[in-house]
Amino acid sequence: MDIIGQFPLFYFPEYGSAWMMGVTGTIHILASHTSVGAAMLFAFLAYKAYKEDRTDLYPYMKKYGMFLLIFSYVIGSITGPGIWYTATAASPRGISALIHNFVWVWATEWVFFVYEVIGVFALVYFMNKIDKKTHLKLTFTFALASVGTLALIIGIISFMMWPGTEAYYTTGSASDAFFGTNTFPHMFLRIGFMIMMSGVIGLVISSAMRKENEALSNELSRKMGFVSLLGGFVTMFFFMWYMGTLPDNAHAVFNITKESIIQNRIILAILFSLYFLIAIIKPKVINVPIASAMIAVILIAGLWPGEKLRESMRKPYVAGQYIYSNQIISRDVPGKGIKSELPIIAEKGLLQVNPFVPENLKVITADNKLEAGKLLARMSCSNCHSLETTGKFRPLKERLTGMDKEAIKSILYAIGAGGMSYMPSLKLPEHEYDALAEYLASQKY
Amino acid sequence: MDASVLLALRDPAGIPFYPVVFQALYILTWALHAAFVLLALGSMGLSLYGTFKQKDDQRWKILTPHLIQTGKISVSLLIVLGVAPLLFTQVIYDPNWYTTNALSGMWIFIFIYALVVGYMMFYWFYYANKAKDGGGKMIGMISFAILVFAGILMHNFAVTSIMPNEWMNMYAPNGVVDNSGWTFNIDIIRLAFMVSLSLPVVGIFLQNYSRFVSTREDFSKDLIDYTASFGTRIASIGLLISAVLFVLWMYTIGYLMHPVIIATIAGVLVLLFMVMTNKNSYITTGVLVVVALLISGVRELIRYDLMMGLGYNIYDYPVNFEIPSITMFLLTFLIMGGVGVAYLLTMAWKVGKSQGIFDGSKDKAVNTLGNYTLGIMSLWMVVFFGWGMTILFSNIL
């Protein structure tokens, strides 16, 4: 039987299903990066407190730790698997590819994760119950475990962009897939951001302590300013290196909105440099509302567009440059015995090879043509574009405004022939092109 | 569902090791995850009961915040421990897992945020109760209800995943495709059995609590005796309810006389005897772990048989061996995980047993385990970077 392993399709009206992953991913990045950054900051503070016998630093660590437990470990530990869940619903074959290549890497990360979760409770709740030396050792292992989780996830998310070299396709080896050219720049870019986030969150806590102990609050705010500046610099430095390790299709997408992205990043860099400098020079100016608002700015103006961009730059792929966003395997991977599904789709059509297409839509007739076209549009386009005339997420209406069936068909032909590097080279049989174009034209975008 | 479709839904990359290993890891880690799900459910439920009693009853004044804390930590642990079975199930049962997720996409999204909101509200409950005895009742109840709802959603995913013959009807009833992701299925007896297990789990926890604090001078004998007898009562009644529901569940699906089921029932009876006599609750806990593994095995047996009947045999999943990464996992799991978790648990045990500050630097076990954990983690980092640089250099030079 000529079928390919495609799953049922989940589609969220007006937005598509990919945005769910984006929202969950953005929240997770804020929480998880804060937690790893804070783990490193804790090690630094605990070392300072132990070496200089600064008992006054422990209440700060305790307050920070409680905030971390609620903010990072509740939100971070749920949205982490949450990305997995939502990605599975939106992009089952993409996540399956990652799981089947990296299951042992993920299982290893899980070991660190277990240590981290038990460790954070020990770190916070035993602060006043164990001696300082043991506490210091605990903070060191906690920091290493936290960085370990980053080290193990980074190769997987880098592989989503691309494996970096051709080796993986030949060997099928997880090592070749994991350690691509952009894995390490990506890792240090994120470490920089984590350091910066630990300072940004630290400023909320230190400014909240002003009433209790103004001198300590100012000292810690200054320190957080320095920490954040250092983190910001590391982020910017490795961002340059990271961009240089991306594939051509990523640059093609990046170039479309390059100027506005660079402008946005420059504004953010200036704004946050000033903020951190104020924390260093005039720490009294920073209060809880300002410090909290800056977190919101990072989330809305930094992370959300950044994650959207990273997702766009992967296009047309979703993992390893062999699976398209619309869940079709687009190239052979001899090392794993994987075959491209494009030839069989071009020959038989998507409706025939997808096992979840109901019998009444397998063969296109005059009666079911629009219905079949609608299903084809959802199967081929909806992972990246909302289809409704009122669609919000990369809507087709903006791309197909005023076009008739023939004009739409010519675009579909061009895409199928590989004419757009960021679109999947999905070639369909003529009758499916026809039904798809007829449906899209009927929407009168 | 046709066998050829199920087989086509397997990932073309194959799996990186023998399927039976993933199956075994699934059974093991699901049991661990379930243990904390049940402890969270039991301790949270009991802590809510405690908020009504803690104003007037000195014992519940102490016990309630401890139960809230237990519930709070258990939720964290159930989440982290739940990641592992989630991982292993989609390696060998990917057709089931991914189809379910796509069919229930909206519920998936709601599940995540229900968990976030429910858990954050539980922290709110914790602080409200800390501020005032009996405080935060309403918040606690809402939080508990939301978390139970999240549990029911997870039950839906598990049930839908073992209904392959119905998938097509769920996705395209009468030939009309439904992409909405609102598929919801429930198996009342199975769910009731799983929920009922929270009673014996929290009962045995109370026996352990009583035993653990019995060496502490700052805990009254009254409290120690009360928690032991209360725990025995809850666990005994709970085990009887669970046993009836289990027999009913097995009877309805025709598994009652299966050797694994008989072994599970025998395990429950042994557990009941040990709970009622309460000679050493730590050993009872060991037997509970065995019963949890058996229940996890029963779930897997049902799924395995069902899929085999449809022509999907997990043992025939194509294998593409992946030696370096499994080596990394095994070494990390056994050495770093073993030593690291032993370090944290030893420390937690000794802190719990101490009044005042516990000096770990003078405790041989804690000190040695700490040094080893730190050393192993540092070495791990060196190996990671060394491995990565070797691979990268050989691929780009």
CSV table of C-alpha atoms in Angstrom, one decimal, chain A residues 1 3-12 19-21 23-25 27 66 69-71 73-75 77-79 81-86 88-89 92-93 95-97 99-101 103-108 110-115 117-119 121-122 125-126 128-131 133-134 137-138 140-142 144-145 147-148 151-152 154 165 167-168 172-176 178-181 184 187-188 322 329 335-339 341 355-361 371 375 378, chain B residues 1-2 4-5 8-9 11-17 21-22 25 29 69 72-73 76-77 79-81 83-84 86-88 90-92 94-95 97-99 101-103 105-106 108-109 111-113 115-116 119-120 123 126-127 154 157 167-168 171-172 174-181 317 320 322 324-326 328-329 332-333 336-337 340-341 343-345 347-348 351 356-361 366-367 370-371 373-374 377-378 380-381 384-385 387-389 391-392 395-396:
chain,number,residue,atom,x,y,z
A,1,MET,CA,0.0,0.0,0.0
A,3,ILE,CA,1.0,5.4,2.3
A,4,ILE,CA,3.2,7.7,4.2
A,5,GLY,CA,3.3,8.1,8.0
A,6,GLN,CA,1.3,11.2,8.3
A,7,PHE,CA,-0.9,11.8,11.4
A,8,PRO,CA,-4.2,13.5,11.8
A,9,LEU,CA,-4.0,17.2,11.5
A,10,PHE,CA,-4.8,19.6,14.3
A,11,TYR,CA,-5.7,23.1,13.2
A,12,PHE,CA,-6.4,26.1,15.4
A,19,TRP,CA,1.6,29.6,17.5
A,20,MET,CA,0.6,27.5,20.5
A,21,MET,CA,4.1,26.1,20.5
A,23,VAL,CA,3.6,31.0,23.0
A,24,THR,CA,4.6,28.0,25.3
A,25,GLY,CA,8.2,28.1,23.9
A,27,ILE,CA,7.4,31.5,28.2
A,66,MET,CA,11.7,31.2,46.6
A,69,LEU,CA,10.9,28.0,42.8
A,70,ILE,CA,7.6,29.6,41.9
A,71,PHE,CA,8.6,31.5,38.7
A,73,TYR,CA,10.5,25.8,38.4
A,74,VAL,CA,6.7,25.9,38.3
A,75,ILE,CA,6.5,27.6,34.9
A,77,SER,CA,9.3,22.7,34.4
A,78,ILE,CA,5.7,22.6,33.1
A,79,THR,CA,6.2,24.6,29.9
A,81,PRO,CA,7.4,19.3,28.5
A,82,GLY,CA,4.6,21.7,27.4
A,83,ILE,CA,6.6,22.6,24.3
A,84,TRP,CA,6.9,18.9,23.7
A,85,TYR,CA,3.2,18.4,24.0
A,86,THR,CA,2.1,21.3,21.9
A,88,THR,CA,3.5,17.0,19.1
A,89,ALA,CA,0.0,18.2,18.4
A,92,PRO,CA,4.1,15.3,15.2
A,93,ARG,CA,6.7,14.1,12.7
A,95,ILE,CA,9.1,16.0,17.2
A,96,SER,CA,9.2,12.3,16.3
A,97,ALA,CA,12.4,12.9,14.3
A,99,ILE,CA,12.9,11.9,19.6
A,100,HIS,CA,14.1,9.0,17.4
A,101,ASN,CA,17.5,10.7,16.8
A,103,VAL,CA,16.2,9.8,22.8
A,104,TRP,CA,19.3,9.0,24.8
A,105,VAL,CA,20.4,12.6,24.9
A,106,TRP,CA,17.0,13.6,26.2
A,107,ALA,CA,17.1,10.7,28.7
A,108,THR,CA,20.5,12.1,29.9
A,110,TRP,CA,16.3,14.0,32.3
A,111,VAL,CA,18.9,12.7,34.8
A,112,PHE,CA,20.2,16.3,35.2
A,113,PHE,CA,16.7,17.6,35.4
A,114,VAL,CA,15.9,15.2,38.3
A,115,TYR,CA,19.0,16.4,40.2
A,117,VAL,CA,14.5,19.7,40.7
A,118,ILE,CA,15.4,17.9,44.0
A,119,GLY,CA,18.4,20.2,44.3
A,121,PHE,CA,14.3,22.4,47.0
A,122,ALA,CA,17.4,21.4,49.0
A,125,TYR,CA,14.8,25.0,52.1
A,126,PHE,CA,18.1,23.8,53.7
A,128,ASN,CA,19.2,27.8,57.3
A,129,LYS,CA,19.5,24.1,58.2
A,130,ILE,CA,22.9,23.1,56.9
A,131,ASP,CA,26.4,24.5,57.3
A,133,LYS,CA,30.4,24.8,53.4
A,134,THR,CA,27.9,22.0,52.5
A,137,LYS,CA,29.1,22.6,47.5
A,138,LEU,CA,25.4,22.1,46.9
A,140,PHE,CA,28.2,24.3,42.8
A,141,THR,CA,26.6,20.9,41.9
A,142,PHE,CA,23.3,22.7,41.3
A,144,LEU,CA,26.7,22.3,37.0
A,145,ALA,CA,23.5,20.3,36.7
A,147,VAL,CA,24.3,24.1,32.8
A,148,GLY,CA,24.2,20.3,32.0
A,151,ALA,CA,24.4,21.5,27.2
A,152,LEU,CA,22.1,18.5,26.4
A,154,ILE,CA,21.3,22.8,22.8
A,165,THR,CA,27.5,19.3,8.2
A,167,ALA,CA,28.0,13.9,8.1
A,168,TYR,CA,24.7,13.1,9.8
A,172,GLY,CA,22.8,8.8,10.9
A,173,SER,CA,24.8,9.2,14.1
A,174,ALA,CA,23.3,11.3,16.9
A,175,SER,CA,26.8,12.7,17.7
A,176,ASP,CA,27.1,14.1,14.1
A,178,PHE,CA,24.1,17.0,17.8
A,179,PHE,CA,27.5,18.6,17.4
A,180,GLY,CA,26.8,20.7,14.3
A,181,THR,CA,28.6,23.9,13.4
A,184,PHE,CA,28.5,25.8,20.5
A,187,MET,CA,25.2,27.4,23.5
A,188,PHE,CA,27.3,30.4,24.5
A,322,TYR,CA,14.9,16.7,6.1
A,329,ILE,CA,10.1,14.0,4.5
A,335,GLY,CA,22.5,6.8,7.4
A,336,LYS,CA,19.0,6.1,8.9
A,337,GLY,CA,17.5,4.4,5.8
A,338,ILE,CA,15.0,7.4,5.4
A,339,LYS,CA,13.6,8.0,2.0
A,341,GLU,CA,8.4,11.2,0.3
A,355,PRO,CA,-3.8,7.3,5.8
A,356,PHE,CA,-6.1,9.7,7.7
A,357,VAL,CA,-7.8,11.1,4.7
A,358,PRO,CA,-11.4,9.7,4.7
A,359,GLU,CA,-12.4,7.5,1.8
A,360,ASN,CA,-14.9,10.0,0.4
A,361,LEU,CA,-12.0,12.5,-0.2
A,371,GLU,CA,-13.9,20.0,0.3
A,375,LEU,CA,-8.2,19.6,3.3
A,378,ARG,CA,-4.8,22.5,5.6
B,1,MET,CA,-7.0,0.3,12.2
B,2,ASP,CA,-5.1,-1.5,9.5
B,4,SER,CA,-0.1,-1.4,7.4
B,5,VAL,CA,-1.1,2.1,8.6
B,8,ALA,CA,3.7,3.2,8.3
B,9,LEU,CA,3.2,5.6,11.2
B,11,ASP,CA,9.3,6.9,12.5
B,12,PRO,CA,11.4,6.0,9.5
B,13,ALA,CA,14.6,6.7,11.5
B,14,GLY,CA,13.9,3.6,13.5
B,15,ILE,CA,14.9,3.3,17.1
B,16,PRO,CA,18.4,3.5,18.5
B,17,PHE,CA,18.4,0.4,20.7
B,21,VAL,CA,14.8,-1.7,26.8
B,22,PHE,CA,12.5,1.2,26.1
B,25,LEU,CA,12.3,1.9,31.1
B,29,THR,CA,9.6,5.4,35.1
B,69,GLN,CA,4.6,21.0,51.6
B,72,LYS,CA,3.9,20.9,46.6
B,73,ILE,CA,7.2,19.0,46.3
B,76,SER,CA,7.4,19.1,41.1
B,77,LEU,CA,8.6,15.5,41.3
B,79,ILE,CA,6.4,16.5,36.6
B,80,VAL,CA,10.1,15.8,36.3
B,81,LEU,CA,9.5,12.0,36.7
B,83,VAL,CA,9.1,13.4,31.4
B,84,ALA,CA,10.8,10.0,31.2
B,86,LEU,CA,6.6,10.4,28.1
B,87,LEU,CA,9.9,10.1,26.3
B,88,PHE,CA,10.0,6.3,26.2
B,90,GLN,CA,6.8,7.9,22.0
B,91,VAL,CA,9.9,6.0,21.0
B,92,ILE,CA,8.1,2.6,20.6
B,94,ASP,CA,4.8,6.7,18.4
B,95,PRO,CA,1.7,6.0,16.2
B,97,TRP,CA,1.1,9.0,21.1
B,98,TYR,CA,1.2,11.3,18.1
B,99,THR,CA,-2.2,10.4,16.8
B,101,ASN,CA,-1.9,14.4,20.6
B,102,ALA,CA,-3.2,15.6,17.3
B,103,LEU,CA,-6.7,14.4,17.9
B,105,GLY,CA,-4.6,19.1,20.4
B,106,MET,CA,-6.8,21.6,22.2
B,108,ILE,CA,-3.1,19.3,25.2
B,109,PHE,CA,-2.8,23.1,25.3
B,111,PHE,CA,-3.6,20.6,30.0
B,112,ILE,CA,-0.3,22.6,30.1
B,113,TYR,CA,-1.9,25.8,31.3
B,115,LEU,CA,-1.1,22.6,35.3
B,116,VAL,CA,0.6,26.0,35.4
B,119,TYR,CA,0.3,24.6,40.6
B,120,MET,CA,0.9,28.3,41.1
B,123,TYR,CA,1.8,27.9,46.1
B,126,TYR,CA,0.8,27.3,50.8
B,127,TYR,CA,1.5,31.0,51.7
B,154,MET,CA,-3.9,13.0,31.0
B,157,PHE,CA,-4.7,11.0,26.4
B,167,TRP,CA,-9.2,7.0,15.6
B,168,MET,CA,-10.6,7.4,12.1
B,171,TYR,CA,-10.9,12.3,13.2
B,172,ALA,CA,-13.4,12.1,10.4
B,174,ASN,CA,-19.1,10.2,8.7
B,175,GLY,CA,-16.3,11.2,6.4
B,176,VAL,CA,-16.2,14.9,7.6
B,177,VAL,CA,-12.7,15.8,8.8
B,178,ASP,CA,-12.6,17.4,12.2
B,179,ASN,CA,-9.3,19.3,12.9
B,180,SER,CA,-10.5,20.9,16.1
B,181,GLY,CA,-8.5,18.8,18.5
B,317,TYR,CA,10.5,-1.9,15.3
B,320,ASN,CA,19.5,1.7,14.1
B,322,GLU,CA,23.3,4.4,18.5
B,324,PRO,CA,27.8,6.7,21.9
B,325,SER,CA,24.6,8.4,23.1
B,326,ILE,CA,23.3,5.3,25.0
B,328,MET,CA,26.4,8.6,27.7
B,329,PHE,CA,22.9,8.0,29.1
B,332,THR,CA,25.2,9.5,33.5
B,333,PHE,CA,22.1,7.7,34.8
B,336,MET,CA,26.1,10.7,38.2
B,337,GLY,CA,22.4,10.1,38.8
B,340,GLY,CA,24.0,12.7,42.9
B,341,VAL,CA,20.5,11.6,44.0
B,343,TYR,CA,23.8,12.8,48.0
B,344,LEU,CA,20.7,14.9,48.0
B,345,LEU,CA,18.5,12.3,49.7
B,347,MET,CA,21.4,15.1,53.1
B,348,ALA,CA,17.6,15.5,53.2
B,351,VAL,CA,18.6,17.3,57.9
B,356,GLY,CA,19.1,22.8,64.6
B,357,ILE,CA,21.8,23.1,62.0
B,358,PHE,CA,23.1,19.9,60.4
B,359,ASP,CA,26.9,20.1,59.8
B,360,GLY,CA,27.3,18.2,56.5
B,361,SER,CA,31.0,19.0,56.3
B,366,VAL,CA,27.3,13.6,52.9
B,367,ASN,CA,30.7,15.0,52.5
B,370,GLY,CA,29.1,15.7,47.7
B,371,ASN,CA,32.7,15.6,46.7
B,373,THR,CA,29.0,14.5,42.8
B,374,LEU,CA,31.0,17.6,42.2
B,377,MET,CA,29.7,16.5,37.2
B,378,SER,CA,33.0,18.4,36.4
B,380,TRP,CA,31.1,15.1,32.7
B,381,MET,CA,31.5,18.6,31.4
B,384,PHE,CA,31.0,16.6,26.8
B,385,PHE,CA,33.2,19.4,25.4
B,387,TRP,CA,33.5,14.8,22.6
B,388,GLY,CA,31.8,17.7,20.8
B,389,MET,CA,35.1,19.2,19.7
B,391,ILE,CA,33.2,15.3,16.3
B,392,LEU,CA,33.1,18.9,15.1
B,395,ASN,CA,33.4,16.8,10.4
B,396,ILE,CA,34.6,20.2,9.3
